[in-house]
């Protein structure tokens, strides 16, 4: 089995960050979302991964390389314009060949992995298996209607009056039969080849399409609040590991990771939290559910329930909460509770 990972989206809901980095590279607990995707794929035995990339391909390849450091082999597949998920399958056909494959949206976090779902697909080998999640308002999703045997009977894209609460969340298992479906459909009113239409073609033509409910933690990391929620979930799984320097006047409470080269000076770190390599935390309080990236400086400040990206400097700012601070940003002075600061920004917060 191979994997096809989609990483070409613009990430408009994550601006200003998606102006300066692909949304799939936003770090959760100091690791890009795409690395979690690769980890999940490697865990089910997949080592050949095709990644669909757009005009920011070099940024993704700079982080993942050829995949060897992650134990996989990566092939980058350019897509000139966002023409739909089924279009991604079409242009990836030379890479996919006649193998079964899993298609995985690169901004999705499925924290418990997909091993059980992969095992079920391998055992049954239905034409397609869609991963779904019960949501309170399905109108923003592609929705699967299923029978008592979890067989999909109908798929509807963003229904105004949904008859099911099973939203497709961006992970699909396919046999080569999907290629016949993709070749048979036409672009939608949006001018895109929709994977929902391809799946519906399979259903209409009596191919076996099943839905599998994901019961673990799932988020589409498309918005700042979702990124922060994922960060909390992943940080809860950390265990204390101190590779850096923590001086005698500092206190670590709970599970705290201090990476190699980091220094904690006259400060208190309350876990779960992670302090990135080369970072200085001095005369500060870092509260729970906080990830400080590499090579940051946090001085005379308080930060909790937040993500601070690599190279950022925070000085004399108390009470930063539920915030996302970009790479090499500079934030200083007085009080503020919630900040969303883009890369390279310089913010002096008024009292």
Coordinates of N, CA and C in Angstrom, one line a residue, residues 85-244:
X85 N -9.8 17.3 -4.8 CA -9.1 16.1 -4.3 C -9.0 14.9 -5.3
X86 N -10.1 14.8 -6.1 CA -10.1 13.7 -7.1 C -9.0 14.1 -8.2
X87 N -8.8 15.3 -8.5 CA -7.8 15.7 -9.4 C -6.4 15.3 -8.9
X88 N -6.2 15.4 -7.5 CA -5.0 14.9 -6.9 C -4.7 13.5 -7.2
X89 N -5.8 12.7 -7.1 CA -5.7 11.2 -7.4 C -5.3 11.0 -8.9
X90 N -5.9 11.8 -9.8 CA -5.7 11.7 -11.2 C -4.2 12.0 -11.6
X91 N -3.7 13.1 -11.0 CA -2.3 13.5 -11.4 C -1.3 12.6 -10.7
X92 N -1.7 11.9 -9.6 CA -0.8 11.0 -8.9 C -0.8 9.6 -9.5
X93 N -1.6 9.3 -10.5 CA -1.7 7.9 -11.0 C -0.4 7.3 -11.4
X94 N 0.6 8.0 -12.0 CA 1.9 7.4 -12.3 C 2.6 6.9 -11.0
X95 N 2.4 7.7 -9.9 CA 3.1 7.2 -8.7 C 2.3 6.1 -8.0
X96 N 1.0 6.2 -8.1 CA 0.1 5.2 -7.4 C 0.1 3.8 -8.1
X97 N 0.2 3.9 -9.5 CA 0.1 2.6 -10.2 C -1.2 1.9 -9.9
X98 N -1.1 0.6 -9.7 CA -2.3 -0.2 -9.4 C -2.3 -0.7 -8.0
X99 N -1.7 0.1 -7.1 CA -1.6 -0.3 -5.7 C -2.8 0.3 -4.9
X100 N -3.2 -0.4 -3.9 CA -4.1 0.2 -2.9 C -3.4 1.4 -2.3
X101 N -4.2 2.4 -1.8 CA -3.5 3.5 -1.2 C -4.4 4.2 -0.2
X102 N -3.8 5.0 0.7 CA -4.6 5.8 1.6 C -4.3 7.3 1.2
X103 N -5.4 8.0 1.1 CA -5.3 9.5 0.8 C -5.6 10.2 2.1
X104 N -4.7 11.1 2.4 CA -4.7 11.8 3.8 C -4.4 13.3 3.6
X105 N -5.4 14.1 4.1 CA -5.2 15.5 4.0 C -4.1 15.9 5.0
X106 N -3.2 16.7 4.6 CA -2.0 17.0 5.3 C -2.1 17.9 6.5
X107 N -3.3 18.5 6.7 CA -3.5 19.4 7.8 C -4.4 18.8 8.9
X108 N -4.6 17.4 8.8 CA -5.5 16.7 9.8 C -4.6 16.0 10.8
X109 N -5.1 16.2 12.1 CA -4.4 15.5 13.2 C -5.4 14.4 13.7
X110 N -4.9 13.2 13.6 CA -5.6 12.0 14.2 C -4.7 11.4 15.2
X111 N -4.8 11.9 16.4 CA -3.7 11.7 17.4 C -3.5 10.2 17.8
X112 N -4.6 9.4 17.8 CA -4.4 8.0 18.1 C -4.0 7.2 16.9
X113 N -3.8 7.8 15.8 CA -3.3 7.0 14.6 C -4.5 6.3 13.9
X114 N -4.1 5.6 12.8 CA -5.2 5.0 12.0 C -4.9 3.4 11.8
X115 N -4.3 2.8 12.8 CA -3.9 1.4 12.6 C -5.1 0.5 12.5
X116 N -6.1 0.7 13.4 CA -7.3 -0.2 13.4 C -8.1 0.0 12.1
X117 N -8.2 1.2 11.6 CA -8.9 1.4 10.4 C -8.2 0.8 9.2
X118 N -6.9 0.9 9.2 CA -6.1 0.3 8.1 C -6.2 -1.3 8.2
X119 N -6.2 -1.8 9.4 CA -6.4 -3.3 9.5 C -7.7 -3.7 8.9
X120 N -8.8 -3.0 9.2 CA -10.1 -3.3 8.7 C -10.2 -3.2 7.2
X121 N -9.5 -2.2 6.6 CA -9.5 -2.1 5.2 C -8.8 -3.3 4.6
X122 N -7.6 -3.6 5.1 CA -6.9 -4.7 4.6 C -7.6 -6.1 4.7
X123 N -8.4 -6.2 5.7 CA -9.2 -7.5 5.9 C -10.3 -7.6 4.9
X124 N -11.0 -6.4 4.7 CA -12.2 -6.4 3.9 C -12.0 -6.0 2.4
X125 N -11.0 -5.2 2.2 CA -10.6 -4.7 0.9 C -11.8 -4.3 0.1
X126 N -12.6 -3.4 0.6 CA -13.8 -2.9 -0.1 C -13.2 -1.9 -1.1
X127 N -14.0 -1.5 -2.1 CA -13.5 -0.5 -3.1 C -13.0 0.8 -2.5
X128 N -13.7 1.2 -1.5 CA -13.2 2.4 -0.8 C -13.7 2.3 0.7
X129 N -12.9 3.0 1.6 CA -13.3 3.1 2.9 C -13.1 4.5 3.4
X130 N -14.1 5.2 3.8 CA -14.0 6.6 4.2 C -14.0 6.7 5.7
X131 N -13.1 7.5 6.2 CA -13.1 7.7 7.7 C -14.0 8.9 8.0
X132 N -14.9 8.7 9.0 CA -15.9 9.7 9.3 C -15.8 9.9 10.8
X133 N -16.4 11.1 11.2 CA -16.4 11.5 12.6 C -17.8 12.1 12.9
X134 N -18.3 11.8 14.0 CA -19.6 12.4 14.4 C -19.5 13.8 14.8
X135 N -20.2 14.7 14.1 CA -20.1 16.1 14.4 C -21.4 16.7 14.7
X136 N -21.5 17.8 15.5 CA -22.8 18.3 15.8 C -23.5 19.1 14.7
X137 N -22.6 19.7 13.8 CA -23.2 20.4 12.6 C -22.5 19.9 11.4
X138 N -23.1 19.0 10.7 CA -22.4 18.4 9.5 C -22.5 19.3 8.2
X139 N -23.1 20.5 8.3 CA -23.4 21.3 7.1 C -22.1 21.8 6.5
X140 N -21.0 21.8 7.2 CA -19.7 22.3 6.7 C -18.9 21.2 6.1
X141 N -19.4 20.0 6.0 CA -18.6 18.8 5.6 C -19.2 18.1 4.5
X142 N -18.4 17.2 3.9 CA -19.0 16.1 3.1 C -19.5 15.1 4.0
X143 N -20.8 14.6 3.8 CA -21.4 13.8 4.8 C -21.7 12.4 4.1
X144 N -21.5 11.4 4.9 CA -21.8 10.0 4.5 C -23.1 9.5 5.1
X145 N -24.0 9.0 4.3 CA -25.2 8.3 4.8 C -24.9 6.8 4.7
X146 N -25.2 6.1 5.7 CA -24.8 4.7 5.8 C -26.0 3.8 6.2
X147 N -25.9 2.5 5.9 CA -26.9 1.5 6.3 C -26.4 0.9 7.6
X148 N -27.2 -0.2 8.0 CA -26.9 -0.8 9.3 C -25.5 -1.6 9.3
X149 N -25.0 -1.8 8.1 CA -23.7 -2.5 8.0 C -22.6 -1.6 7.7
X150 N -22.8 -0.3 7.9 CA -21.8 0.7 7.6 C -21.4 0.9 6.2
X151 N -22.3 0.4 5.3 CA -22.1 0.5 3.9 C -22.7 1.9 3.5
X152 N -21.9 2.7 2.7 CA -22.3 4.0 2.3 C -23.4 3.9 1.3
X153 N -24.5 4.6 1.5 CA -25.6 4.6 0.5 C -25.7 5.9 -0.3
X154 N -25.1 7.0 0.3 CA -25.2 8.3 -0.4 C -24.1 9.2 0.3
X155 N -23.6 10.1 -0.6 CA -22.6 11.1 -0.1 C -23.1 12.4 -0.6
X156 N -23.1 13.4 0.4 CA -23.5 14.7 0.0 C -22.5 15.7 0.5
X157 N -22.2 16.7 -0.3 CA -21.2 17.7 0.0 C -21.9 18.9 0.6
X158 N -21.6 19.2 1.9 CA -22.1 20.3 2.6 C -23.7 20.5 2.5
X159 N -24.4 19.5 3.0 CA -25.8 19.5 2.9 C -26.5 20.5 3.8
X160 N -27.5 21.3 3.3 CA -28.2 22.2 4.1 C -29.1 21.5 5.1
X161 N -29.6 20.4 4.7 CA -30.5 19.6 5.6 C -29.9 18.2 5.7
X162 N -28.8 18.0 6.5 CA -28.1 16.7 6.6 C -29.0 15.6 7.2
X163 N -28.9 14.4 6.6 CA -29.6 13.3 7.1 C -28.7 12.3 7.9
X164 N -27.4 12.8 8.1 CA -26.5 12.0 8.8 C -25.5 13.0 9.5
X165 N -24.9 12.5 10.6 CA -24.0 13.4 11.3 C -22.5 12.8 11.1
X166 N -22.3 12.0 10.1 CA -21.0 11.4 9.9 C -20.3 12.2 8.8
X167 N -19.4 13.0 9.3 CA -18.6 13.9 8.4 C -17.3 13.2 8.0
X168 N -17.0 13.3 6.7 CA -15.7 12.8 6.2 C -14.6 13.7 6.6
X169 N -13.6 13.2 7.2 CA -12.6 14.0 7.8 C -11.2 14.1 7.1
X170 N -11.2 13.5 5.9 CA -9.9 13.7 5.2 C -9.0 12.5 5.1
X171 N -9.4 11.3 5.5 CA -8.6 10.1 5.3 C -9.5 9.1 4.6
X172 N -8.9 8.6 3.5 CA -9.7 7.7 2.6 C -8.8 6.5 2.3
X173 N -9.3 5.3 2.3 CA -8.6 4.1 1.8 C -9.2 3.7 0.5
X174 N -8.4 3.4 -0.5 CA -8.9 3.1 -1.9 C -8.2 1.9 -2.4
X175 N -8.9 1.1 -3.2 CA -8.3 0.2 -4.1 C -8.2 0.9 -5.5
X176 N -7.6 0.3 -6.5 CA -7.4 0.9 -7.8 C -8.8 1.2 -8.5
X177 N -9.9 0.7 -8.0 CA -11.2 1.0 -8.6 C -11.5 2.5 -8.6
X178 N -10.9 3.3 -7.6 CA -11.1 4.7 -7.6 C -10.7 5.4 -8.9
X179 N -9.7 4.9 -9.6 CA -9.3 5.6 -10.8 C -10.4 5.5 -11.9
X180 N -11.1 4.4 -11.9 CA -12.2 4.4 -12.9 C -13.3 5.4 -12.5
X181 N -13.5 5.6 -11.3 CA -14.5 6.6 -10.8 C -14.0 8.0 -11.1
X182 N -12.8 8.3 -10.9 CA -12.2 9.6 -11.1 C -12.3 10.0 -12.6
X183 N -12.0 9.0 -13.5 CA -12.1 9.2 -14.9 C -13.5 9.4 -15.4
X184 N -14.5 8.9 -14.6 CA -15.9 9.0 -15.1 C -16.6 10.3 -14.7
X185 N -16.1 11.0 -13.7 CA -16.8 12.2 -13.3 C -16.4 13.5 -14.0
X186 N -17.2 14.5 -13.9 CA -16.9 15.8 -14.5 C -16.6 16.8 -13.4
X187 N -16.0 17.9 -13.7 CA -15.8 19.0 -12.7 C -17.1 19.5 -12.1
X188 N -17.1 19.8 -10.8 CA -18.3 20.4 -10.2 C -18.5 21.8 -10.6
X189 N -19.5 22.5 -10.0 CA -19.7 23.9 -10.3 C -18.5 24.8 -9.9
X190 N -17.7 24.2 -9.0 CA -16.5 25.0 -8.6 C -15.4 24.8 -9.6
X191 N -15.6 24.0 -10.6 CA -14.5 23.7 -11.5 C -13.5 22.7 -11.0
X192 N -13.9 21.9 -10.0 CA -13.0 21.0 -9.3 C -13.5 19.6 -9.5
X193 N -12.6 18.6 -9.5 CA -12.9 17.2 -9.5 C -13.1 16.8 -8.0
X194 N -14.3 16.5 -7.6 CA -14.6 16.3 -6.2 C -14.5 14.8 -5.9
X195 N -13.8 14.5 -4.8 CA -13.7 13.1 -4.4 C -15.0 12.6 -3.9
X196 N -15.9 13.5 -3.4 CA -17.2 13.1 -3.1 C -18.0 12.5 -4.3
X197 N -17.8 13.2 -5.4 CA -18.5 12.7 -6.7 C -17.9 11.4 -7.1
X198 N -16.6 11.2 -7.0 CA -16.0 9.9 -7.3 C -16.5 8.8 -6.4
X199 N -16.6 9.1 -5.1 CA -17.1 8.1 -4.2 C -18.6 7.8 -4.5
X200 N -19.3 8.8 -4.8 CA -20.8 8.6 -5.2 C -20.9 7.8 -6.5
X201 N -20.0 7.9 -7.4 CA -20.0 7.1 -8.6 C -19.8 5.7 -8.3
X202 N -18.9 5.4 -7.3 CA -18.7 4.0 -6.9 C -20.0 3.4 -6.3
X203 N -20.6 4.2 -5.4 CA -21.8 3.8 -4.8 C -22.9 3.5 -5.8
X204 N -23.1 4.5 -6.7 CA -24.1 4.4 -7.7 C -23.9 3.1 -8.6
X205 N -22.7 2.8 -8.8 CA -22.3 1.6 -9.7 C -22.1 0.3 -8.9
X206 N -22.7 0.3 -7.7 CA -22.8 -0.9 -6.9 C -21.4 -1.4 -6.4
X207 N -20.4 -0.5 -6.3 CA -19.2 -0.8 -5.6 C -19.3 -0.7 -4.1
X208 N -18.6 -1.5 -3.4 CA -18.7 -1.5 -1.9 C -17.9 -0.4 -1.3
X209 N -18.6 0.6 -0.8 CA -17.9 1.7 -0.1 C -18.4 1.7 1.4
X210 N -17.4 1.6 2.3 CA -17.8 1.6 3.7 C -17.3 2.8 4.4
X211 N -18.0 3.1 5.5 CA -17.6 4.2 6.4 C -17.1 3.6 7.7
X212 N -16.0 4.2 8.2 CA -15.5 3.8 9.5 C -15.4 5.0 10.4
X213 N -16.1 4.9 11.6 CA -16.1 6.0 12.5 C -14.8 6.1 13.3
X214 N -14.2 7.3 13.3 CA -13.0 7.5 14.1 C -13.4 7.9 15.5
X215 N -12.9 7.2 16.5 CA -13.3 7.5 17.8 C -12.3 8.2 18.7
X216 N -11.1 8.4 18.1 CA -10.0 9.1 18.8 C -10.2 10.7 18.6
X217 N -9.1 11.3 19.0 CA -9.1 12.8 18.9 C -8.7 13.2 17.4
X218 N -9.6 14.0 16.8 CA -9.4 14.5 15.5 C -9.6 16.0 15.4
X219 N -8.7 16.7 14.6 CA -9.0 18.1 14.3 C -8.4 18.4 13.0
X220 N -9.1 19.2 12.2 CA -8.5 19.9 11.0 C -7.9 21.1 11.6
X221 N -6.5 21.2 11.4 CA -5.8 22.3 12.0 C -5.9 23.6 11.1
X222 N -7.1 23.9 10.7 CA -7.3 25.1 9.8 C -7.5 26.4 10.5
X223 N -7.7 26.4 11.8 CA -7.9 27.7 12.5 C -7.0 27.7 13.8
X224 N -6.7 28.9 14.3 CA -5.8 29.1 15.4 C -6.4 28.3 16.6
X225 N -7.7 28.4 16.9 CA -8.2 27.7 18.1 C -8.1 26.2 17.9
X226 N -8.2 25.7 16.7 CA -8.0 24.2 16.5 C -6.5 23.8 16.7
X227 N -5.6 24.6 16.3 CA -4.2 24.4 16.5 C -3.9 24.3 18.0
X228 N -4.4 25.3 18.7 CA -4.2 25.3 20.2 C -4.8 24.1 20.9
X229 N -5.9 23.6 20.4 CA -6.6 22.5 21.0 C -5.7 21.2 20.7
X230 N -5.2 21.1 19.5 CA -4.3 20.0 19.2 C -3.1 20.0 20.1
X231 N -2.5 21.2 20.3 CA -1.3 21.3 21.1 C -1.6 20.8 22.5
X232 N -2.8 21.2 23.0 CA -3.1 20.7 24.4 C -3.2 19.2 24.4
X233 N -3.8 18.6 23.4 CA -4.0 17.2 23.4 C -2.7 16.4 23.3
X234 N -1.8 16.9 22.4 CA -0.5 16.2 22.3 C 0.4 16.4 23.5
X235 N 0.4 17.6 24.1 CA 1.2 17.9 25.2 C 0.9 17.0 26.4
X236 N -0.4 16.7 26.5 CA -0.8 15.8 27.6 C -0.1 14.4 27.6
X237 N 0.4 14.1 26.5 CA 1.0 12.8 26.3 C 2.5 12.8 26.6
X238 N 3.1 14.0 26.8 CA 4.5 14.1 27.1 C 4.9 13.6 28.5
X239 N 6.1 13.1 28.6 CA 6.7 12.8 29.9 C 7.9 13.6 30.1
X240 N 8.2 13.9 31.3 CA 9.4 14.7 31.6 C 10.7 14.2 31.0
X241 N 11.4 15.1 30.4 CA 12.7 14.8 29.8 C 13.5 16.1 29.7
X242 N 14.5 16.1 30.6 CA 15.3 17.4 30.6 C 16.7 17.1 30.0
X243 N 16.9 17.6 28.9 CA 18.2 17.5 28.2 C 19.0 18.8 28.3
X244 N 18.3 19.9 28.5 CA 18.9 21.2 28.7 C 19.3 21.5 30.1

